[in-house]
Amino acid sequence: DAGVTQSPTHLIKTRGQQVTLRCSPKSGHDTVSWYQQALGQGPQFIFQYYEEEERQRGNFPDRFSGHQFPNYSSELNVNALLLGDSALYLCASSSQKGVREQFFGPGTRLTVL
Amino acid sequence: AQSVTQLGSHVSVSEGALVLLRCNYSSSVPPYLFWYVQYPNQGLQLLLKYTSAATLVKGINGFEAEFKKSETSFHLTKPSAHMSDAAEYFCAVMPGGYQKVTFGTGTKLQVIP
């Protein structure tokens, strides 16, 4: 089992650009959540996808959007990048069955210049 | 709404000494509680979880945590610190039945030889 995988590992963009981050969940998981972790902070919940729909959303602007595919993988899109979007973006997968604990990927480090 | 407070952003212990990392939570419903560890430039690894079964929870790497409802606490302990325990630790709460996880701000553990 490869666990949760994310791509790319690192990304450098300039202000105003758009970025897409990708996540493949752990085998057997059907739910994907995205988090933003700024330097020195705890992860902040962005949104969660299940059955290809956004189920819950944190306090993030509409510039942050996502998608879940039929194979449960997911994308996070951020438009009109700001310097403050620089962070580690973490994907977590879980199952709707049982305790639903979340397993995290290694993250994508986004730097906005 | 749920929240997590981790007391002490930095904790230093000597190798072989007791590790105690504090976590207090608030939740409007009986929660699930988690401790995660994060090594530099990596994602989060689940250490242990409380899911309303036994109040004393044992996790990986010799860590354990005790759920105390009266104190709304879920402190993490390890009897004897090892150099490899140096990392950042996050306490997290998930209201039972939902999957929006709220993280604390983290505690960086330094282990002194």
Short mmCIF file of N, CA, C and O in Angstrom, two decimals, chain A residues 31 35 37 41-43 45 48 56 88 90 94 96 99-102 104-106 109, chain B residues 32 34 36 38 41-44 46 49 51 90 94 97-101 103-105:
data_model
loop_
_atom_site.label_atom_id
_atom_site.label_comp_id
_atom_site.label_asym_id
_atom_site.label_seq_id
_atom_site.Cartn_x
_atom_site.Cartn_y
_atom_site.Cartn_z
N THR A 31 -12.65 9.31 0.90
CA THR A 31 -12.84 10.72 1.29
C THR A 31 -11.48 11.41 1.32
O THR A 31 -10.52 10.85 1.84
N TYR A 35 -5.73 20.51 3.58
CA TYR A 35 -5.34 21.41 4.65
C TYR A 35 -4.22 22.33 4.16
O TYR A 35 -3.38 21.92 3.36
N GLN A 37 -1.03 24.43 5.73
CA GLN A 37 -0.20 24.61 6.93
C GLN A 37 0.83 25.69 6.66
O GLN A 37 1.83 25.46 5.97
N GLN A 41 2.61 27.01 11.97
CA GLN A 41 1.21 26.89 12.36
C GLN A 41 0.72 25.44 12.26
O GLN A 41 1.37 24.60 11.64
N GLY A 42 -0.43 25.19 12.85
CA GLY A 42 -1.08 23.91 12.66
C GLY A 42 -1.84 23.89 11.35
O GLY A 42 -2.15 24.94 10.79
N PRO A 43 -2.15 22.72 10.84
CA PRO A 43 -2.93 22.63 9.60
C PRO A 43 -4.32 23.27 9.76
O PRO A 43 -4.96 23.10 10.80
N PHE A 45 -8.10 23.50 7.97
CA PHE A 45 -8.98 22.76 7.06
C PHE A 45 -9.46 23.65 5.93
O PHE A 45 -10.00 24.74 6.17
N GLN A 48 -13.37 19.30 2.11
CA GLN A 48 -13.40 17.84 2.08
C GLN A 48 -14.30 17.38 0.94
O GLN A 48 -15.36 17.95 0.71
N GLN A 56 -17.73 19.61 3.07
CA GLN A 56 -17.51 20.59 4.13
C GLN A 56 -16.45 21.56 3.64
O GLN A 56 -15.59 21.19 2.83
N LEU A 88 2.58 24.80 3.20
CA LEU A 88 2.58 23.37 2.90
C LEU A 88 1.12 22.95 2.78
O LEU A 88 0.33 23.18 3.69
N LEU A 90 -1.46 19.99 2.60
CA LEU A 90 -1.56 18.59 2.98
C LEU A 90 -2.88 18.00 2.53
O LEU A 90 -3.93 18.62 2.67
N SER A 94 -9.47 9.34 4.16
CA SER A 94 -10.15 8.60 5.20
C SER A 94 -11.27 7.80 4.57
O SER A 94 -11.57 7.94 3.37
N GLN A 96 -15.41 6.56 5.01
CA GLN A 96 -16.67 6.90 5.66
C GLN A 96 -17.07 5.84 6.67
O GLN A 96 -18.02 6.02 7.43
N VAL A 99 -13.91 4.69 12.38
CA VAL A 99 -13.53 5.89 13.11
C VAL A 99 -13.29 7.08 12.22
O VAL A 99 -13.46 8.22 12.61
N ARG A 100 -12.90 6.81 10.99
CA ARG A 100 -12.69 7.87 10.00
C ARG A 100 -11.43 8.69 10.28
O ARG A 100 -11.36 9.86 9.92
N GLU A 101 -10.44 8.10 10.95
CA GLU A 101 -9.22 8.86 11.15
C GLU A 101 -8.57 9.16 9.82
O GLU A 101 -8.70 8.40 8.87
N GLN A 102 -7.86 10.27 9.77
CA GLN A 102 -7.29 10.75 8.53
C GLN A 102 -5.82 10.40 8.45
O GLN A 102 -5.07 10.55 9.40
N PHE A 104 -2.36 11.22 6.36
CA PHE A 104 -1.84 12.35 5.61
C PHE A 104 -0.76 11.96 4.61
O PHE A 104 0.04 11.05 4.86
N GLY A 105 -0.73 12.70 3.51
CA GLY A 105 0.36 12.61 2.57
C GLY A 105 1.52 13.48 3.00
O GLY A 105 1.44 14.19 4.00
N PRO A 106 2.61 13.46 2.23
CA PRO A 106 3.81 14.23 2.60
C PRO A 106 3.68 15.72 2.35
O PRO A 106 4.48 16.50 2.85
N ARG A 109 4.86 21.67 -1.03
CA ARG A 109 5.33 22.98 -0.56
C ARG A 109 5.16 23.99 -1.67
O ARG A 109 5.82 23.89 -2.70
N TYR B 32 -13.81 12.62 18.88
CA TYR B 32 -12.66 11.76 18.69
C TYR B 32 -11.42 12.67 18.82
O TYR B 32 -11.46 13.82 18.38
N PHE B 34 -7.02 12.99 18.59
CA PHE B 34 -5.85 12.42 17.93
C PHE B 34 -4.58 13.18 18.33
O PHE B 34 -4.64 14.37 18.65
N TYR B 36 -0.85 13.70 16.42
CA TYR B 36 -0.03 13.47 15.22
C TYR B 36 1.38 13.99 15.50
O TYR B 36 1.57 14.94 16.27
N GLN B 38 4.94 15.38 13.41
CA GLN B 38 5.43 15.86 12.12
C GLN B 38 6.93 16.11 12.22
O GLN B 38 7.37 16.93 13.02
N ASN B 41 9.76 18.96 7.20
CA ASN B 41 9.49 18.81 5.76
C ASN B 41 8.76 17.50 5.43
O ASN B 41 8.92 16.95 4.34
N GLN B 42 7.96 17.03 6.38
CA GLN B 42 7.18 15.81 6.13
C GLN B 42 5.72 16.06 6.47
O GLN B 42 5.35 17.08 7.07
N GLY B 43 4.87 15.10 6.09
CA GLY B 43 3.47 15.16 6.46
C GLY B 43 3.27 14.73 7.90
O GLY B 43 4.23 14.56 8.66
N LEU B 44 2.02 14.56 8.28
CA LEU B 44 1.68 14.19 9.65
C LEU B 44 1.48 12.69 9.77
O LEU B 44 0.85 12.07 8.92
N LEU B 46 0.03 9.66 12.29
CA LEU B 46 -0.85 9.42 13.42
C LEU B 46 -0.12 8.65 14.51
O LEU B 46 0.41 7.56 14.27
N LYS B 49 -5.07 7.53 18.84
CA LYS B 49 -6.40 8.09 18.71
C LYS B 49 -7.29 7.65 19.86
O LYS B 49 -7.15 6.53 20.38
N THR B 51 -11.31 7.08 20.71
CA THR B 51 -12.58 6.96 20.00
C THR B 51 -13.70 6.52 20.93
O THR B 51 -14.59 5.77 20.53
N PHE B 90 1.10 17.55 17.16
CA PHE B 90 -0.17 18.24 17.02
C PHE B 90 -1.28 17.40 17.65
O PHE B 90 -1.42 16.22 17.36
N MET B 94 -11.96 15.83 16.42
CA MET B 94 -12.98 15.63 15.39
C MET B 94 -14.28 15.28 16.09
O MET B 94 -14.35 14.27 16.78
N GLY B 97 -18.83 11.63 14.34
CA GLY B 97 -19.74 11.60 13.21
C GLY B 97 -19.39 12.55 12.10
O GLY B 97 -19.96 12.48 11.02
N TYR B 98 -18.48 13.47 12.34
CA TYR B 98 -18.06 14.41 11.31
C TYR B 98 -16.58 14.21 11.03
O TYR B 98 -15.87 13.62 11.80
N GLN B 99 -16.11 14.73 9.95
CA GLN B 99 -14.72 14.52 9.60
C GLN B 99 -13.93 15.81 9.48
O GLN B 99 -12.83 15.79 8.98
N LYS B 100 -14.48 16.94 9.91
CA LYS B 100 -13.70 18.16 9.90
C LYS B 100 -12.82 18.13 11.12
O LYS B 100 -13.30 18.19 12.26
N VAL B 101 -11.54 18.02 10.92
CA VAL B 101 -10.58 17.92 12.02
C VAL B 101 -10.01 19.30 12.31
O VAL B 101 -9.59 20.02 11.41
N PHE B 103 -7.04 21.26 14.35
CA PHE B 103 -5.72 21.03 14.94
C PHE B 103 -5.35 22.14 15.91
O PHE B 103 -5.77 23.29 15.76
N GLY B 104 -4.53 21.77 16.88
CA GLY B 104 -3.90 22.77 17.71
C GLY B 104 -2.73 23.41 16.96
O GLY B 104 -2.43 23.04 15.83
N THR B 105 -2.08 24.34 17.62
CA THR B 105 -0.99 25.08 16.97
C THR B 105 0.33 24.34 17.03
O THR B 105 1.32 24.79 16.46
#
